[in-house]
Short mmCIF file of C-alpha atoms and ligand atoms in Angstrom, two decimals:
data_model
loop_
_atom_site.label_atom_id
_atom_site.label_comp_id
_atom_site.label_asym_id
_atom_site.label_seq_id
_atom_site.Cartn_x
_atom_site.Cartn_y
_atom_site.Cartn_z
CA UNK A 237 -9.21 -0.31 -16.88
CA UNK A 238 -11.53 -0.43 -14.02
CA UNK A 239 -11.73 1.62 -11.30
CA UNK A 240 -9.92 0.11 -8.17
CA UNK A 241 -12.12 -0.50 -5.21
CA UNK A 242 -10.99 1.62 -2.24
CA UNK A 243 -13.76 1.81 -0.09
CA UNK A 244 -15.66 -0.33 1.57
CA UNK A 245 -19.15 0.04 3.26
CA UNK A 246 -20.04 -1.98 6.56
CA UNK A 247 -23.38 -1.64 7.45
CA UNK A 248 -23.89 -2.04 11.72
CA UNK A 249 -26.88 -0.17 12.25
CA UNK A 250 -29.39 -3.54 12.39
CA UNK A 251 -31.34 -3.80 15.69
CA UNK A 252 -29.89 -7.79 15.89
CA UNK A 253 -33.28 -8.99 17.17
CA UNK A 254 -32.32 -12.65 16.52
CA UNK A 255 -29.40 -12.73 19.00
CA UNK A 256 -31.61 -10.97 21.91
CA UNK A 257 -30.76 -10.29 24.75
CA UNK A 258 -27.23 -10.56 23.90
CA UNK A 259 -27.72 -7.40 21.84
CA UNK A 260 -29.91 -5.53 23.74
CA UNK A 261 -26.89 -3.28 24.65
CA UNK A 262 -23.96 -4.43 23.14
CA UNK A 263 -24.00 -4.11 19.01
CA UNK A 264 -24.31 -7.59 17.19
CA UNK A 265 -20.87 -6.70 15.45
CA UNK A 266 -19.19 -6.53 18.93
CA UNK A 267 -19.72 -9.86 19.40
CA UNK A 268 -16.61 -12.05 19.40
CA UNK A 269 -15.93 -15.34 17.42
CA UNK A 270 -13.23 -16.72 19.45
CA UNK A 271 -11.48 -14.00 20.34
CA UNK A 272 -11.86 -11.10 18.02
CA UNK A 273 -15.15 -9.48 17.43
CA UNK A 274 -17.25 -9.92 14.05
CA UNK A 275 -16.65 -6.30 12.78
CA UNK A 276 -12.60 -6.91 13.07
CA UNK A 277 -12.82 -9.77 10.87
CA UNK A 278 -14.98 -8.21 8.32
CA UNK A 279 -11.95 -4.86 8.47
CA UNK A 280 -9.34 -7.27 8.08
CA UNK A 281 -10.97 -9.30 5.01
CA UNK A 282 -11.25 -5.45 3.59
CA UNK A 283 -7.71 -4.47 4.26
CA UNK A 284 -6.52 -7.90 2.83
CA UNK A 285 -8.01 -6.82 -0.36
CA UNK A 286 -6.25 -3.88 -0.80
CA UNK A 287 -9.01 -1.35 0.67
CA UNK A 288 -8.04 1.36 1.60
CA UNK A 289 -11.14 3.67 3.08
CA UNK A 290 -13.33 2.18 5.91
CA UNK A 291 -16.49 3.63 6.28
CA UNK A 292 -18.94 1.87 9.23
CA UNK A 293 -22.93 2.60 8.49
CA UNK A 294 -23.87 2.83 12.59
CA UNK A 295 -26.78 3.57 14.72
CA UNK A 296 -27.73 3.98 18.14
CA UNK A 297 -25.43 2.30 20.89
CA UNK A 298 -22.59 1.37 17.98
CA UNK A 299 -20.00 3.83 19.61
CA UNK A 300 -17.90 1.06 21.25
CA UNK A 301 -17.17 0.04 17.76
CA UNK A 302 -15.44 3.73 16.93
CA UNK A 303 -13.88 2.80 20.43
CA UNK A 304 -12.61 -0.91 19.70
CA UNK A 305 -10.40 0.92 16.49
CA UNK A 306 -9.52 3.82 18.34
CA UNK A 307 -6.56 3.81 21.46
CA UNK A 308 -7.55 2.38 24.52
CA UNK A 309 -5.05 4.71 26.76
CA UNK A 310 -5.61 3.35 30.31
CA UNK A 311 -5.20 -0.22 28.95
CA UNK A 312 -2.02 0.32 26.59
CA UNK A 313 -0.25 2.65 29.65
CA UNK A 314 -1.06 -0.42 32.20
CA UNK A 315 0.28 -2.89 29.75
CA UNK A 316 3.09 -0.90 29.39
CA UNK A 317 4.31 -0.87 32.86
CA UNK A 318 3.78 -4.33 33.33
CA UNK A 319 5.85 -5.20 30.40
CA UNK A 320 2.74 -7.49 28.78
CA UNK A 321 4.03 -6.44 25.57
CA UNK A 322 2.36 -9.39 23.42
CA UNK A 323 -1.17 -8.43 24.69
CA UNK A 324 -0.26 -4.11 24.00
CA UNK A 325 0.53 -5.34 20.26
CA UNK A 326 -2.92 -7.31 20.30
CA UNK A 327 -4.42 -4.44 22.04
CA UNK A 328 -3.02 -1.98 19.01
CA UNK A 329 -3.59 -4.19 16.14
CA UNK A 330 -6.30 -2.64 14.75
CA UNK A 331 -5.04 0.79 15.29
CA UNK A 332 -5.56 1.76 11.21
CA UNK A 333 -3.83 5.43 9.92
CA UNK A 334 -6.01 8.36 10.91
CA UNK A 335 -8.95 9.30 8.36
CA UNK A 336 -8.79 5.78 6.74
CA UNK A 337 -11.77 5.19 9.12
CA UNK A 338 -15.10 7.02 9.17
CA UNK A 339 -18.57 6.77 10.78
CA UNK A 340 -22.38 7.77 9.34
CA UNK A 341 -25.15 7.62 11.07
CA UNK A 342 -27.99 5.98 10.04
CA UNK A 343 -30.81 7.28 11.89
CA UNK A 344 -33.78 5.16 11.78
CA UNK A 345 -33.22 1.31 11.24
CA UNK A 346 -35.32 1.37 7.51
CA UNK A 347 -33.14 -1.67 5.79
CA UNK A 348 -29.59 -2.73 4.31
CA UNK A 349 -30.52 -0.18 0.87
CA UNK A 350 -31.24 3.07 3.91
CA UNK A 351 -27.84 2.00 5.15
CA UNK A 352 -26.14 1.66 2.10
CA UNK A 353 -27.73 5.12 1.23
CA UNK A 354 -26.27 6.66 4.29
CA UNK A 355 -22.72 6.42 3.39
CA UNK A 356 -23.23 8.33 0.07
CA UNK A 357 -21.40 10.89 0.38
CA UNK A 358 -18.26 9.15 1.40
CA UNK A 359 -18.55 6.73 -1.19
CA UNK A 360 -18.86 9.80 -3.71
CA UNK A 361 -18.22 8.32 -7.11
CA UNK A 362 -16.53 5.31 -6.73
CA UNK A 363 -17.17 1.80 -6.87
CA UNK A 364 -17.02 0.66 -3.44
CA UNK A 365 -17.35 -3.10 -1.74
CA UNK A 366 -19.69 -4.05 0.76
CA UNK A 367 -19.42 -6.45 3.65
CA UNK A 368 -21.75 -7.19 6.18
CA UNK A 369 -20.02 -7.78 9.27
CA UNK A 370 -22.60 -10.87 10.76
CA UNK A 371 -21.50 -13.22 7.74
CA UNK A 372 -18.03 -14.62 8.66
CA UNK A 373 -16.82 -16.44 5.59
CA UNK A 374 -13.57 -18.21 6.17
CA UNK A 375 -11.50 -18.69 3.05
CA UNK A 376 -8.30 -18.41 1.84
CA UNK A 377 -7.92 -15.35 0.35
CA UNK A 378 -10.74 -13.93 1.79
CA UNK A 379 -14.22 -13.49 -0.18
CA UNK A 380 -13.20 -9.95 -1.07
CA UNK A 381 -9.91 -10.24 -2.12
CA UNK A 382 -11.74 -13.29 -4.55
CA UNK A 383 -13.87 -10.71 -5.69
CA UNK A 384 -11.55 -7.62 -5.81
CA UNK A 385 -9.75 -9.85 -8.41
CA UNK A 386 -12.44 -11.13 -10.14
CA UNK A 387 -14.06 -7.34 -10.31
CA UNK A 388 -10.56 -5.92 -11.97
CA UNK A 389 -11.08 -8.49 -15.10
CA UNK A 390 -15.08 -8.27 -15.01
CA UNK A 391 -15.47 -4.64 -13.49
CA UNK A 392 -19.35 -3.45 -13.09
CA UNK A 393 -21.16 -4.65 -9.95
CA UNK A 394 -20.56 -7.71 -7.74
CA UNK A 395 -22.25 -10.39 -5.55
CA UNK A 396 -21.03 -13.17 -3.22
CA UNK A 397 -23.37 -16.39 -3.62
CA UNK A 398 -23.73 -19.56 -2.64
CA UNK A 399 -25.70 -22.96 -3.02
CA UNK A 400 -28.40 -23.54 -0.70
CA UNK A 401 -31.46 -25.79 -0.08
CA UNK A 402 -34.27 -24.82 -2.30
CA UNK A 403 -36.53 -24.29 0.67
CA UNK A 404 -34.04 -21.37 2.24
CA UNK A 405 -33.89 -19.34 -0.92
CA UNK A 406 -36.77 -17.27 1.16
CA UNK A 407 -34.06 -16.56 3.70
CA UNK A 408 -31.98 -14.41 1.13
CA UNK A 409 -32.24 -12.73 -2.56
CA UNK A 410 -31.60 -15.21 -4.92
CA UNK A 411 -30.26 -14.60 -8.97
CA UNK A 412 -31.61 -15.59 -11.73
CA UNK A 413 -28.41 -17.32 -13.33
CA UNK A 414 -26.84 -16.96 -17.14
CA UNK A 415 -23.43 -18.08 -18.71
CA UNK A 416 -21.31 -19.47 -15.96
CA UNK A 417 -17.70 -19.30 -16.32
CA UNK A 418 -15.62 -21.48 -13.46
CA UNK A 419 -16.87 -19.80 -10.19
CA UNK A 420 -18.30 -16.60 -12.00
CA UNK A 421 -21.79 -16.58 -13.37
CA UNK A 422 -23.66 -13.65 -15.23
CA UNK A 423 -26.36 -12.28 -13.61
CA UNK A 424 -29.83 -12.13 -15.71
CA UNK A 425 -32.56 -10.90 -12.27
CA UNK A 426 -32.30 -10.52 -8.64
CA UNK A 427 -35.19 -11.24 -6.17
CA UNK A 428 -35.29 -10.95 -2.48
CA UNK A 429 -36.57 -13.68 -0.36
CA UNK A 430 -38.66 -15.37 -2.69
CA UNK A 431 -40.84 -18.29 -1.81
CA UNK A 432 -38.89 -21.32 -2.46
CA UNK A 433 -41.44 -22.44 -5.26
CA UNK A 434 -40.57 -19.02 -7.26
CA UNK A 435 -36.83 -18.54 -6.84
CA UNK A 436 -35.54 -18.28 -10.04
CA UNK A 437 -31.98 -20.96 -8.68
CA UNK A 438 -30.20 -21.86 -5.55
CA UNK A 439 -27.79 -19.54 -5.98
CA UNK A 440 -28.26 -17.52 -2.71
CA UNK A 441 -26.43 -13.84 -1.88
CA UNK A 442 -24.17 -13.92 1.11
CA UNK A 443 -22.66 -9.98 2.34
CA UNK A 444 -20.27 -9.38 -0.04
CA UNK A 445 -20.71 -6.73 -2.71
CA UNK A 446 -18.85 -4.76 -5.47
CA UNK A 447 -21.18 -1.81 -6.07
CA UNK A 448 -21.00 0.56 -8.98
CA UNK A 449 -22.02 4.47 -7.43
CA UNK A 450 -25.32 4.43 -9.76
CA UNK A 451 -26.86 1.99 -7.56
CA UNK A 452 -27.26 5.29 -5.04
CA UNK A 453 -29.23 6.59 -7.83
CA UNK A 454 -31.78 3.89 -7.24
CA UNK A 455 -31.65 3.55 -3.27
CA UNK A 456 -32.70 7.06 -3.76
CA UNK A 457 -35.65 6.42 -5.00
CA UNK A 458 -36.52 4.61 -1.16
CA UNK A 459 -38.49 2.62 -2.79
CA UNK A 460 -40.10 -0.23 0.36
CA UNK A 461 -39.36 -3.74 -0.66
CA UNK A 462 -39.52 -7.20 0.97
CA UNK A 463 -40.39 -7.30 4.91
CA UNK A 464 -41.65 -3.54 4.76
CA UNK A 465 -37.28 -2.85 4.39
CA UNK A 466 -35.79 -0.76 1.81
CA UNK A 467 -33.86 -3.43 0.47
CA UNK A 468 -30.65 -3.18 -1.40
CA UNK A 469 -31.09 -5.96 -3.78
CA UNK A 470 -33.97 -4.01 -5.65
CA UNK A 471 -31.70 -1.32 -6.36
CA UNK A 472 -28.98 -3.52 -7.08
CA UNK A 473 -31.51 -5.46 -9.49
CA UNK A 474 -32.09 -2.42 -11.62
CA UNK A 475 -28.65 -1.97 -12.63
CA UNK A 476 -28.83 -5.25 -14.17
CA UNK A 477 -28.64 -5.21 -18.16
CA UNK A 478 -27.55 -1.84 -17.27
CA UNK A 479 -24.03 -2.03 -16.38
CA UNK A 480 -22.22 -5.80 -16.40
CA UNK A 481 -23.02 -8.08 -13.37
CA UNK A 482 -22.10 -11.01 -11.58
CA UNK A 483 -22.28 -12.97 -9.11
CA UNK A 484 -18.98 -15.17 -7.71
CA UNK A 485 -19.45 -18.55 -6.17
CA UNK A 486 -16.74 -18.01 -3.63
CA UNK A 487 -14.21 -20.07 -2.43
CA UNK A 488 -14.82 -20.57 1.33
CA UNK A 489 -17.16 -21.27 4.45
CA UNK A 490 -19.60 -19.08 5.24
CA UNK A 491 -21.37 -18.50 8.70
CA UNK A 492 -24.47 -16.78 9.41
CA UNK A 493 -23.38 -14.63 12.90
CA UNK A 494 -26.68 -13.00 13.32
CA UNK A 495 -28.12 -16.26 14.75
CA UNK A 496 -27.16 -18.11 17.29
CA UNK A 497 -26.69 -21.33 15.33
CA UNK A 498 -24.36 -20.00 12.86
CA UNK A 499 -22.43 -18.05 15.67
CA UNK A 500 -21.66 -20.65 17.64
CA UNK A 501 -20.39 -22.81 14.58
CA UNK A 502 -18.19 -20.15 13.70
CA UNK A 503 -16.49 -20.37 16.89
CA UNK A 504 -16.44 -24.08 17.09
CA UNK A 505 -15.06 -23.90 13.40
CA UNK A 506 -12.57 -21.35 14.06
CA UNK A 507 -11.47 -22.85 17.52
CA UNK A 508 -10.94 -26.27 16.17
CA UNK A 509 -7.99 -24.07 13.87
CA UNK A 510 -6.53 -22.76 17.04
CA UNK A 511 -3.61 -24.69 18.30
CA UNK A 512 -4.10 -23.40 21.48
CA UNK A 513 -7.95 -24.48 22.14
CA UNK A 514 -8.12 -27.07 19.12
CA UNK A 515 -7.77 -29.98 21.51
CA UNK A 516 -9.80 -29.41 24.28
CA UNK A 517 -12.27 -28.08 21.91
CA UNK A 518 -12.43 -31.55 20.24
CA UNK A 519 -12.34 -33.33 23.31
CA UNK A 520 -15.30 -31.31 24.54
CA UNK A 521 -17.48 -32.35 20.87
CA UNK A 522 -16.16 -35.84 21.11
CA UNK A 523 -17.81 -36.28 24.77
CA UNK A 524 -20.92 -35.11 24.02
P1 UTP B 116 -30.01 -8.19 9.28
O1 UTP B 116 -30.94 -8.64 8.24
O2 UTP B 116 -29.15 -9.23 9.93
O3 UTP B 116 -30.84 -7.36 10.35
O4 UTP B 116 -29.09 -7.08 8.65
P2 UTP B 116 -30.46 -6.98 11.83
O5 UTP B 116 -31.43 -5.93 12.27
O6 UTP B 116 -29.01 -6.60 11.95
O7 UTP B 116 -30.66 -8.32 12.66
P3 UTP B 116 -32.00 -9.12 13.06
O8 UTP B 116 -32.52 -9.71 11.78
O9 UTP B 116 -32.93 -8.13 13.70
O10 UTP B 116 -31.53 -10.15 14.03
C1 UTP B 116 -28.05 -7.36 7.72
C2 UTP B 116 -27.01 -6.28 7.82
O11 UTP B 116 -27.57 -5.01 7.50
C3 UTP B 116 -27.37 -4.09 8.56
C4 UTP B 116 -27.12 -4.94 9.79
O12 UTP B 116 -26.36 -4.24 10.74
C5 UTP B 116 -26.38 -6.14 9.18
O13 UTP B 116 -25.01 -5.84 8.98
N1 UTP B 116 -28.57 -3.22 8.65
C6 UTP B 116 -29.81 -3.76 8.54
C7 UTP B 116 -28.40 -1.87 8.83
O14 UTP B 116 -27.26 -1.36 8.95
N2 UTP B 116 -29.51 -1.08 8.89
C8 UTP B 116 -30.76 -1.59 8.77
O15 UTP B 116 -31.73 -0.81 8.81
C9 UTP B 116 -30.91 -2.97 8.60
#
C-alpha cells in the first residue's frame, strides 16, 4: 500500500513582482478572490483531500498569513456582543486544531526547489503534496483530492497538467508524455520553460504536486536552473525512471492568480457562482 499523503507544502515566500504594487506590502497569497484570500482556498482544497499537516514555506512580510489562521480576539469579542454571529463563524472558519499548522522560513527568495527545500524537516520522510497558493483551480473535487486518489492506486510522485498553446509551454515545465490511461499519463522527461519549438508536448504543469521525500535528496544538490532559480522541476525530473511518475490531466478550471489577468477572471468566474453577486455581476459584463 502506499503511503497516505498527510502533509502538504505551500510555498508563499515569492516576491509577486507581477501583481506590483498590490504586493509591495501585502503577500500575493493575501489577496482575495471574491471574498476569501488565495492561501484559504489552496488550505481548504488540502483539507478536502484528507491532509492533515499544513506547513506554509514564508518569507519576509508573510506574518499576516500565520495571523489570518490564527484568532482574531478584538474582532470575535466585538462580534460577540453585537450578536453578528454569522460573520464570528466566518471569522473562525479557518481556525484549524493547534500544531496541524506550521511555518518555515525561507530566507532568501532563490526559487520554488529553495522553498520546497525549506520545509524538509517537517516533511521528514513522507510523501507530501504541494500546492501553490496563486493557481486557483476550480473543480469538483478539488485537484488534490483528484490526485490524492489517483496517487493511492499509482503511488510514486505526482503532477497537475494541462493543455496549453504551443507558444506558452515557455511559461511553465512541460513533460515529455508516455502511455496515457483516461486522465493519467506516464511521465518519460520534465523540462522547465522550454522554448515553444523544443517542448517535448503541450502538456503544461499547473501547482499541484505529489512528491516522494527523495526529491529533497536532489533539491539538495541546489543545483541553479531556468531564470537563474533553483527550480523544482529539475529535481523532480531526476526521480523520473527512478521511482513511478505521472502526471494527471485534472478535472477543472485553472487560474493563474499571480497576474492580474488570471486574478481578475477568477473573481469574475467565481462571482458569476455567487447567488448573491451573480446578477449584478452579469449585468455589469453584459453592459460593457
Ligand atoms: P512565482 O513563479 O509566481 O514567483 O512563484 P513569485 O515571486 O511568487 O511571483 P512573480 O513571478 O515575481 O510575480 C510560484 C510559487 O512559488 C513560490 C511563490 O510564493 C509561489 O507560490 N516561491 C517562488 C517561493 O516560495 N519562493 C521562491 O523563491 C520563489
Amino acid at each position: 500500500m502506499n503511503a497516505p499523503i498527510k502533509k502538504i507544502v505551500l510555498p508563499v515566500a515569492g516576491l509577486g513582482t507581477r501583481f506590483l504594487p498590490a504586493t509591495k506590502a501585502i503577500p500575493k497569497e493575501m489577496l482575495p478572490v471574491v471574498d476569501k484570500p488565495l492561501i484559504q482556498y489552496a488550505v481548504e482544497e488540502a483539507l478536502e483531500a484528507g491532509i492533515e499537516d499544513i506547513i506554509l514555506v514564508t518569507g519576509r512580510n508573510k506574518q499576516v498569513m500565520e495571523d489570518h489562521f490564527d484568532h482574531a480576539y478584538e474582532l470575535e469579542k466585538i462580534l460577540q456582543e453585537k450578536g453578528k454571529d454569522e460573520a464570528l463563524e466566518v471569522a473562525r472558519s479557518m481556525l484549524l486544531e493547534e500544531g496541524r499548522i506550521s511555518y518555515v522560513r525561507q530566507m532568501r527568495p532563490l526559487g520554488l526547489g529553495h522553498a520546497i527545500w525549506c520545509a524538509r524537516k517537517l516533511v521528514g520522510n513522507n510523501p507530501f503534496a504541494v500546492a501553490l497558493p496563486d493557481d486557483l483551480i476550480k473543480g469538483r473535487p478539488g485537484a488534490l483530492k483528484q490526485m490524492v486518489e489517483a496517487y493511492n492506486e499509482l503511488g510514486g510522485n505526482m503532477v497537475a497538467t494541462m493543455n496549453v498553446s504551443r507558444e506558452d509551454t515557455s511559461k511553465y515545465g512541460v513533460i515529455t508524455p508516455g502511455d496515457h490511461t483516461k486522465n493519467r499519463i506516464v511521465v518519460g522527461g520534465l523540462v522547465e520553460k522550454p522554448h515553444p519549438d523544443d517542448a517535448p508536448s503541450t502538456q503544461a504543469v499547473v501547482g499541484r504536486y505529489i512528491l516522494q521525500p527523495e526529491v529533497m535528496d536532489h533539491l539538495n544538490k541546489k543545483a541553479v536552473g531556468a531564470g537563474g532559480e533553483i527550480q523544482l522541476t529539475d529535481a523532480m525530473a531526476e526521480l523520473i525512471g527512478q521511482q513511478p511518475f505521472h502526471a494527471i490531466e485534472f478535472d477543472g478550471t485553472r487560474f493563474d492568480c499571480g497576474s492580474k489577468i488570471g486574478w481578475l477572471m477568477a473573481n469574475l468566474s467565481l462571482a458569476t457562482e455567487d447567488p448573491t453577486l451573480a446578477s449584478e455581476v452579469e449585468r455589469l459584463i453584459t453592459f460593457r
